[in-house]
mmCIF file of C-alpha atoms in Angstrom:
data_model
loop_
_atom_site.group_PDB
_atom_site.id
_atom_site.type_symbol
_atom_site.label_atom_id
_atom_site.label_comp_id
_atom_site.label_asym_id
_atom_site.label_seq_id
_atom_site.Cartn_x
_atom_site.Cartn_y
_atom_site.Cartn_z
ATOM 1 C CA UNK B 1187 -13.355 62.987 -4.245
ATOM 2 C CA UNK B 1188 -10.866 60.278 -3.830
ATOM 3 C CA UNK B 1189 -10.782 60.800 -0.121
ATOM 4 C CA UNK B 1190 -14.566 60.589 -0.131
ATOM 5 C CA UNK B 1191 -14.943 57.305 -2.070
ATOM 6 C CA UNK B 1192 -11.840 55.730 -0.249
ATOM 7 C CA UNK B 1193 -12.622 52.834 2.026
ATOM 8 C CA UNK B 1194 -11.705 53.859 5.554
ATOM 9 C CA UNK B 1195 -11.209 50.246 6.545
ATOM 10 C CA UNK B 1196 -10.946 46.755 4.903
ATOM 11 C CA UNK B 1197 -13.925 44.466 5.462
ATOM 12 C CA UNK B 1198 -12.922 40.934 6.680
ATOM 13 C CA UNK B 1199 -14.117 37.769 4.854
ATOM 14 C CA UNK B 1200 -16.360 36.765 7.786
ATOM 15 C CA UNK B 1201 -17.827 40.110 7.974
ATOM 16 C CA UNK B 1202 -18.599 40.372 4.512
ATOM 17 C CA UNK B 1203 -20.160 36.818 4.495
ATOM 18 C CA UNK B 1204 -22.263 37.839 7.442
ATOM 19 C CA UNK B 1205 -23.540 40.861 5.639
ATOM 20 C CA UNK B 1206 -24.258 38.907 2.562
ATOM 21 C CA UNK B 1207 -26.319 36.263 4.614
ATOM 22 C CA UNK B 1208 -28.268 38.818 6.277
ATOM 23 C CA UNK B 1209 -29.411 40.053 2.809
ATOM 24 C CA UNK B 1210 -30.048 36.735 1.404
ATOM 25 C CA UNK B 1211 -33.810 35.481 1.743
ATOM 26 C CA UNK B 1212 -32.599 31.952 1.282
ATOM 27 C CA UNK B 1213 -30.345 32.069 4.193
ATOM 28 C CA UNK B 1214 -32.965 33.908 6.282
ATOM 29 C CA UNK B 1215 -35.554 31.144 5.571
ATOM 30 C CA UNK B 1216 -33.018 28.462 6.419
ATOM 31 C CA UNK B 1217 -31.906 30.223 9.692
ATOM 32 C CA UNK B 1218 -35.420 30.746 10.933
ATOM 33 C CA UNK B 1219 -36.382 26.853 10.324
ATOM 34 C CA UNK B 1220 -33.158 25.844 11.982
ATOM 35 C CA UNK B 1221 -33.795 28.353 14.790
ATOM 36 C CA UNK B 1222 -37.326 27.154 15.462
ATOM 37 C CA UNK B 1223 -36.229 23.438 15.294
ATOM 38 C CA UNK B 1224 -33.393 24.016 17.830
ATOM 39 C CA UNK B 1225 -35.673 26.046 20.056
ATOM 40 C CA UNK B 1226 -38.571 23.321 20.043
ATOM 41 C CA UNK B 1227 -35.811 20.557 20.555
ATOM 42 C CA UNK B 1228 -34.275 22.338 23.629
ATOM 43 C CA UNK B 1229 -37.375 23.254 25.162
ATOM 44 C CA UNK B 1230 -39.497 20.290 24.429
ATOM 45 C CA UNK B 1231 -40.533 19.336 27.928
ATOM 46 C CA UNK B 1232 -41.975 22.880 28.544
ATOM 47 C CA UNK B 1233 -43.681 22.857 25.157
ATOM 48 C CA UNK B 1234 -45.237 19.493 24.896
ATOM 49 C CA UNK B 1235 -48.575 19.437 26.388
ATOM 50 C CA UNK B 1236 -48.349 15.988 27.704
ATOM 51 C CA UNK B 1237 -45.821 13.099 28.647
ATOM 52 C CA UNK B 1238 -44.838 11.310 25.189
ATOM 53 C CA UNK B 1239 -45.187 7.919 26.928
ATOM 54 C CA UNK B 1240 -48.409 8.550 28.822
ATOM 55 C CA UNK B 1241 -51.399 6.555 27.548
ATOM 56 C CA UNK B 1242 -54.723 8.310 27.862
ATOM 57 C CA UNK B 1243 -57.947 6.514 28.768
ATOM 58 C CA UNK B 1244 -59.988 9.002 26.366
ATOM 59 C CA UNK B 1245 -57.741 7.900 23.461
ATOM 60 C CA UNK B 1246 -57.307 4.255 24.301
ATOM 61 C CA UNK B 1247 -60.964 3.854 24.732
ATOM 62 C CA UNK B 1248 -61.773 4.557 21.134
ATOM 63 C CA UNK B 1249 -58.778 2.497 19.814
ATOM 64 C CA UNK B 1250 -59.699 -0.253 17.529
ATOM 65 C CA UNK B 1251 -57.771 -2.355 14.659
ATOM 66 C CA UNK B 1252 -59.511 -0.183 12.119
ATOM 67 C CA UNK B 1253 -59.730 3.199 13.908
ATOM 68 C CA UNK B 1254 -57.208 5.462 15.516
ATOM 69 C CA UNK B 1255 -58.635 8.689 17.226
ATOM 70 C CA UNK B 1256 -57.801 12.003 15.469
ATOM 71 C CA UNK B 1257 -57.846 15.568 16.694
ATOM 72 C CA UNK B 1258 -59.885 15.947 19.916
ATOM 73 C CA UNK B 1259 -59.877 18.445 22.735
ATOM 74 C CA UNK B 1260 -56.508 18.405 24.406
ATOM 75 C CA UNK B 1261 -54.975 16.374 21.747
ATOM 76 C CA UNK B 1262 -54.732 18.426 18.553
ATOM 77 C CA UNK B 1263 -52.810 15.859 16.571
ATOM 78 C CA UNK B 1264 -54.839 12.965 17.988
ATOM 79 C CA UNK B 1265 -53.598 9.670 19.060
ATOM 80 C CA UNK B 1266 -50.932 7.240 18.074
ATOM 81 C CA UNK B 1267 -51.703 3.487 17.881
ATOM 82 C CA UNK B 1268 -51.140 2.926 21.577
ATOM 83 C CA UNK B 1269 -53.224 5.858 22.671
ATOM 84 C CA UNK B 1270 -50.450 8.355 23.261
ATOM 85 C CA UNK B 1271 -50.677 12.073 22.490
ATOM 86 C CA UNK B 1272 -49.164 12.306 18.963
ATOM 87 C CA UNK B 1273 -48.278 16.114 19.126
ATOM 88 C CA UNK B 1274 -46.241 15.645 22.255
ATOM 89 C CA UNK B 1275 -44.409 12.840 20.658
ATOM 90 C CA UNK B 1276 -43.682 14.720 17.649
ATOM 91 C CA UNK B 1277 -42.272 17.655 19.871
ATOM 92 C CA UNK B 1278 -40.009 15.270 21.717
ATOM 93 C CA UNK B 1279 -39.101 13.677 18.675
ATOM 94 C CA UNK B 1280 -37.276 16.733 17.696
ATOM 95 C CA UNK B 1281 -34.872 16.225 20.579
ATOM 96 C CA UNK B 1282 -33.792 12.805 19.202
ATOM 97 C CA UNK B 1283 -33.525 14.093 15.800
ATOM 98 C CA UNK B 1284 -31.234 16.921 16.967
ATOM 99 C CA UNK B 1285 -29.118 14.598 19.315
ATOM 100 C CA UNK B 1286 -28.485 11.953 16.458
ATOM 101 C CA UNK B 1287 -27.766 14.760 13.882
ATOM 102 C CA UNK B 1288 -25.413 16.806 16.146
ATOM 103 C CA UNK B 1289 -23.533 13.704 17.489
ATOM 104 C CA UNK B 1290 -23.251 12.131 13.945
ATOM 105 C CA UNK B 1291 -22.117 15.298 12.448
ATOM 106 C CA UNK B 1292 -19.400 16.257 15.136
ATOM 107 C CA UNK B 1293 -18.082 12.641 15.176
ATOM 108 C CA UNK B 1294 -17.774 12.604 11.488
ATOM 109 C CA UNK B 1295 -16.303 16.186 11.268
ATOM 110 C CA UNK B 1296 -13.772 15.305 13.950
ATOM 111 C CA UNK B 1297 -12.616 12.051 12.274
ATOM 112 C CA UNK B 1298 -12.714 13.624 8.658
ATOM 113 C CA UNK B 1299 -10.559 16.762 9.856
ATOM 114 C CA UNK B 1300 -8.171 14.310 11.485
ATOM 115 C CA UNK B 1301 -7.535 12.223 8.321
ATOM 116 C CA UNK B 1302 -7.756 15.211 6.017
ATOM 117 C CA UNK B 1303 -5.153 17.187 8.019
ATOM 118 C CA UNK B 1304 -2.598 14.175 8.232
ATOM 119 C CA UNK B 1305 -2.997 13.651 4.381
ATOM 120 C CA UNK B 1306 -2.756 17.366 3.453
ATOM 121 C CA UNK B 1307 0.183 17.882 5.888
ATOM 122 C CA UNK B 1308 2.422 14.980 5.140
ATOM 123 C CA UNK B 1309 1.396 14.170 1.485
ATOM 124 C CA UNK B 1310 3.427 11.211 -0.069
ATOM 125 C CA UNK B 1311 2.430 7.701 0.707
ATOM 126 C CA UNK B 1312 0.413 8.783 3.676
ATOM 127 C CA UNK B 1313 -1.874 10.820 1.521
ATOM 128 C CA UNK B 1314 -2.119 8.110 -1.035
ATOM 129 C CA UNK B 1315 -3.100 5.482 1.501
ATOM 130 C CA UNK B 1316 -5.639 7.585 3.358
ATOM 131 C CA UNK B 1317 -7.122 8.965 0.090
ATOM 132 C CA UNK B 1318 -7.591 5.392 -1.419
ATOM 133 C CA UNK B 1319 -9.498 4.488 1.661
ATOM 134 C CA UNK B 1320 -11.834 7.417 1.386
ATOM 135 C CA UNK B 1321 -12.377 6.503 -2.344
ATOM 136 C CA UNK B 1322 -13.469 3.126 -1.405
ATOM 137 C CA UNK B 1323 -15.981 4.696 1.070
ATOM 138 C CA UNK B 1324 -17.119 7.144 -1.444
ATOM 139 C CA UNK B 1325 -17.659 4.412 -4.070
ATOM 140 C CA UNK B 1326 -20.551 3.053 -2.134
ATOM 141 C CA UNK B 1327 -23.960 4.826 -1.768
ATOM 142 C CA UNK B 1328 -24.002 6.441 1.756
ATOM 143 C CA UNK B 1329 -27.223 5.042 2.807
ATOM 144 C CA UNK B 1330 -26.101 1.420 1.710
ATOM 145 C CA UNK B 1331 -22.812 2.018 3.775
ATOM 146 C CA UNK B 1332 -24.734 2.979 6.804
ATOM 147 C CA UNK B 1333 -27.192 0.100 6.585
ATOM 148 C CA UNK B 1334 -24.065 -2.153 6.139
ATOM 149 C CA UNK B 1335 -22.523 -0.729 9.058
ATOM 150 C CA UNK B 1336 -25.550 -1.062 11.241
ATOM 151 C CA UNK B 1337 -26.214 -4.495 10.121
ATOM 152 C CA UNK B 1338 -22.802 -5.631 11.385
ATOM 153 C CA UNK B 1339 -23.517 -4.492 14.917
ATOM 154 C CA UNK B 1340 -24.724 -7.315 17.216
ATOM 155 C CA UNK B 1341 -27.604 -5.313 18.377
ATOM 156 C CA UNK B 1342 -29.099 -2.222 16.814
ATOM 157 C CA UNK B 1343 -29.513 0.837 19.047
ATOM 158 C CA UNK B 1344 -29.442 4.649 18.800
ATOM 159 C CA UNK B 1345 -25.638 4.652 19.151
ATOM 160 C CA UNK B 1346 -25.094 2.286 16.316
ATOM 161 C CA UNK B 1347 -27.121 4.483 13.996
ATOM 162 C CA UNK B 1348 -25.147 7.517 15.114
ATOM 163 C CA UNK B 1349 -21.815 6.013 14.506
ATOM 164 C CA UNK B 1350 -22.864 4.463 11.172
ATOM 165 C CA UNK B 1351 -24.055 7.928 10.028
ATOM 166 C CA UNK B 1352 -20.930 9.494 11.305
ATOM 167 C CA UNK B 1353 -18.649 7.034 9.576
ATOM 168 C CA UNK B 1354 -20.454 7.670 6.269
ATOM 169 C CA UNK B 1355 -19.659 11.457 6.411
ATOM 170 C CA UNK B 1356 -15.909 11.027 7.249
ATOM 171 C CA UNK B 1357 -14.589 10.752 3.654
ATOM 172 C CA UNK B 1358 -16.586 13.891 2.701
ATOM 173 C CA UNK B 1359 -14.775 16.010 5.353
ATOM 174 C CA UNK B 1360 -11.492 14.306 4.709
ATOM 175 C CA UNK B 1361 -11.464 14.871 0.891
ATOM 176 C CA UNK B 1362 -12.617 18.560 1.422
ATOM 177 C CA UNK B 1363 -9.911 19.423 4.033
ATOM 178 C CA UNK B 1364 -7.090 17.594 2.201
ATOM 179 C CA UNK B 1365 -7.767 19.518 -0.959
ATOM 180 C CA UNK B 1366 -8.022 22.826 0.899
ATOM 181 C CA UNK B 1367 -4.715 22.050 2.689
ATOM 182 C CA UNK B 1368 -2.941 21.176 -0.528
ATOM 183 C CA UNK B 1369 -3.871 24.507 -2.000
ATOM 184 C CA UNK B 1370 -2.614 26.171 1.209
ATOM 185 C CA UNK B 1371 0.843 24.415 0.882
ATOM 186 C CA UNK B 1372 1.716 26.523 -2.039
ATOM 187 C CA UNK B 1373 0.178 29.811 -0.839
ATOM 188 C CA UNK B 1374 2.385 32.860 -0.317
ATOM 189 C CA UNK B 1375 2.145 33.044 3.492
ATOM 190 C CA UNK B 1376 2.935 29.432 3.904
ATOM 191 C CA UNK B 1377 6.012 29.613 1.614
ATOM 192 C CA UNK B 1378 7.120 32.929 3.655
ATOM 193 C CA UNK B 1379 6.652 30.989 6.900
ATOM 194 C CA UNK B 1380 9.060 28.319 5.558
ATOM 195 C CA UNK B 1381 11.493 30.688 4.148
ATOM 196 C CA UNK B 1382 11.644 32.335 7.776
ATOM 197 C CA UNK B 1383 12.482 28.937 9.284
ATOM 198 C CA UNK B 1384 9.163 28.140 10.888
ATOM 199 C CA UNK B 1385 8.673 24.611 12.116
ATOM 200 C CA UNK B 1386 6.606 22.431 9.859
ATOM 201 C CA UNK B 1387 4.173 21.678 12.656
ATOM 202 C CA UNK B 1388 3.575 25.236 13.492
ATOM 203 C CA UNK B 1389 2.915 25.911 9.676
ATOM 204 C CA UNK B 1390 0.341 23.104 9.728
ATOM 205 C CA UNK B 1391 -1.431 24.060 13.036
ATOM 206 C CA UNK B 1392 -1.252 27.849 12.747
ATOM 207 C CA UNK B 1393 -1.353 28.606 8.953
ATOM 208 C CA UNK B 1394 -2.715 25.754 6.800
ATOM 209 C CA UNK B 1395 -5.346 24.216 8.963
ATOM 210 C CA UNK B 1396 -7.094 27.449 10.275
ATOM 211 C CA UNK B 1397 -7.397 28.687 6.780
ATOM 212 C CA UNK B 1398 -8.744 25.428 5.529
ATOM 213 C CA UNK B 1399 -11.480 24.988 7.947
ATOM 214 C CA UNK B 1400 -14.088 27.448 6.532
ATOM 215 C CA UNK B 1401 -15.244 25.123 3.757
ATOM 216 C CA UNK B 1402 -15.366 22.110 6.122
ATOM 217 C CA UNK B 1403 -17.543 24.171 8.622
ATOM 218 C CA UNK B 1404 -19.954 25.117 5.831
ATOM 219 C CA UNK B 1405 -20.021 21.439 4.655
ATOM 220 C CA UNK B 1406 -20.880 20.486 8.194
ATOM 221 C CA UNK B 1407 -24.090 22.394 7.971
ATOM 222 C CA UNK B 1408 -25.067 20.515 4.729
ATOM 223 C CA UNK B 1409 -24.044 17.294 6.318
ATOM 224 C CA UNK B 1410 -26.201 17.847 9.082
ATOM 225 C CA UNK B 1411 -29.310 17.633 6.862
ATOM 226 C CA UNK B 1412 -28.012 14.333 5.274
ATOM 227 C CA UNK B 1413 -27.413 12.948 8.747
ATOM 228 C CA UNK B 1414 -30.877 13.641 9.635
ATOM 229 C CA UNK B 1415 -32.036 11.997 6.504
ATOM 230 C CA UNK B 1416 -30.009 8.953 6.848
ATOM 231 C CA UNK B 1417 -30.781 8.411 10.587
ATOM 232 C CA UNK B 1418 -34.406 8.609 9.849
ATOM 233 C CA UNK B 1419 -34.060 6.054 6.898
ATOM 234 C CA UNK B 1420 -32.254 3.691 9.280
ATOM 235 C CA UNK B 1421 -34.940 3.883 12.012
ATOM 236 C CA UNK B 1422 -37.608 3.636 9.219
ATOM 237 C CA UNK B 1423 -36.072 0.222 7.980
ATOM 238 C CA UNK B 1424 -36.058 -0.781 11.520
ATOM 239 C CA UNK B 1425 -32.303 -0.687 12.060
ATOM 240 C CA UNK B 1426 -32.492 2.057 14.711
ATOM 241 C CA UNK B 1427 -33.384 1.956 18.533
ATOM 242 C CA UNK B 1428 -35.968 -0.890 18.876
ATOM 243 C CA UNK B 1429 -37.640 0.925 21.906
ATOM 244 C CA UNK B 1430 -41.127 1.870 20.781
ATOM 245 C CA UNK B 1431 -41.492 4.391 23.585
ATOM 246 C CA UNK B 1432 -38.844 6.575 22.148
ATOM 247 C CA UNK B 1433 -40.294 9.388 20.377
ATOM 248 C CA UNK B 1434 -38.063 9.439 17.180
ATOM 249 C CA UNK B 1435 -39.418 10.765 13.799
ATOM 250 C CA UNK B 1436 -37.833 8.094 11.631
ATOM 251 C CA UNK B 1437 -39.120 5.284 14.058
ATOM 252 C CA UNK B 1438 -42.671 6.976 14.061
ATOM 253 C CA UNK B 1439 -42.622 7.098 10.432
ATOM 254 C CA UNK B 1440 -41.748 3.428 9.916
ATOM 255 C CA UNK B 1441 -43.417 1.689 12.763
ATOM 256 C CA UNK B 1442 -46.757 3.630 13.032
ATOM 257 C CA UNK B 1443 -46.968 5.481 9.729
ATOM 258 C CA UNK B 1444 -46.287 2.555 7.581
ATOM 259 C CA UNK B 1445 -48.254 -0.031 9.437
ATOM 260 C CA UNK B 1446 -51.348 2.188 9.869
ATOM 261 C CA UNK B 1447 -51.114 4.247 6.754
ATOM 262 C CA UNK B 1448 -54.542 3.174 5.482
ATOM 263 C CA UNK B 1449 -56.169 3.689 8.788
ATOM 264 C CA UNK B 1450 -54.703 7.049 9.748
ATOM 265 C CA UNK B 1451 -52.336 8.455 7.264
ATOM 266 C CA UNK B 1452 -51.505 11.543 9.489
ATOM 267 C CA UNK B 1453 -49.168 9.214 11.464
ATOM 268 C CA UNK B 1454 -46.835 9.178 8.296
ATOM 269 C CA UNK B 1455 -47.601 12.576 7.146
ATOM 270 C CA UNK B 1456 -46.557 14.468 10.281
ATOM 271 C CA UNK B 1457 -43.059 12.953 10.914
ATOM 272 C CA UNK B 1458 -42.207 12.862 7.171
ATOM 273 C CA UNK B 1459 -43.040 16.669 6.870
ATOM 274 C CA UNK B 1460 -41.075 17.525 9.907
ATOM 275 C CA UNK B 1461 -37.880 15.610 8.477
ATOM 276 C CA UNK B 1462 -38.199 17.183 5.231
ATOM 277 C CA UNK B 1463 -38.782 20.668 6.441
ATOM 278 C CA UNK B 1464 -35.699 20.439 9.004
ATOM 279 C CA UNK B 1465 -33.419 18.981 6.493
ATOM 280 C CA UNK B 1466 -34.517 21.675 3.926
ATOM 281 C CA UNK B 1467 -33.809 24.336 6.626
ATOM 282 C CA UNK B 1468 -30.175 23.236 7.078
ATOM 283 C CA UNK B 1469 -29.709 22.704 3.376
ATOM 284 C CA UNK B 1470 -30.775 26.400 2.559
ATOM 285 C CA UNK B 1471 -28.512 27.602 5.341
ATOM 286 C CA UNK B 1472 -25.487 25.605 4.325
ATOM 287 C CA UNK B 1473 -25.878 26.584 0.512
ATOM 288 C CA UNK B 1474 -26.308 30.165 1.361
ATOM 289 C CA UNK B 1475 -23.207 30.092 3.699
ATOM 290 C CA UNK B 1476 -21.144 28.508 0.970
ATOM 291 C CA UNK B 1477 -22.222 31.162 -1.464
ATOM 292 C CA UNK B 1478 -21.459 34.016 0.945
ATOM 293 C CA UNK B 1479 -18.037 32.445 1.946
ATOM 294 C CA UNK B 1480 -16.685 31.414 -1.227
ATOM 295 C CA UNK B 1481 -16.608 34.040 -4.081
ATOM 296 C CA UNK B 1482 -16.608 31.366 -6.824
ATOM 297 C CA UNK B 1483 -20.068 30.123 -5.772
ATOM 298 C CA UNK B 1484 -21.692 33.608 -5.851
ATOM 299 C CA UNK B 1485 -24.272 34.220 -8.552
#
């Protein structure tokens, strides 16, 4: 009986987490939303029925100050205020959202990991200085800080939005990695490596840092959702790319949706719903990953 019930082999943390994710309906819903969003963004030129900047005579002919054409044959989502196919612009807008979200998250993750690793590895006054800097950034609301950073730029553009959203996420990653590395410093395998005479640099790079990155990677999924919302908010406020030909959900929501809400509210509903659904997908997936990886978060 003992032989029959014995586990023939241990299950790694990541394999156990993957098994839990497969059985978690929240993770499945989040993964489906994220997967569809990524596929639409990557294959937008093939999926979109029309050029997002092309103006159509059948749409511009019926444009007036108080009327914007709705759904017609060949244009299921109708027209935007300039006579362009709104469905095509929604599909191409996913590319910009994915581009901004990925770059902002990667830049924030890289800088945050760098600061957190330095603070966690050296400790002492280096840790105090870096953490007080992150405390100052965390004391400000993230959107307010992003608005301030964009406003400081001489000219607003898509890149100013990306860097502003990235800087906002840096202290989150830095704090999280620093805490994980401090916990790793007193772990048994790190103490054993020091007792064996392993160089401190190798201990940090081969033992402390790899074992501390799991929580940071999970946080990156959640931060992606926040990056999408912050970038859309900046574009909505008119602090993003001023190019009206660029299809971007936040810009569409602010320029077209707000201005023509009483004339055609669908111009606001569609991009707002897309932003909410995509952010929800990354949030659900991130929360499920955190619950699967960290036993303390399991229900």
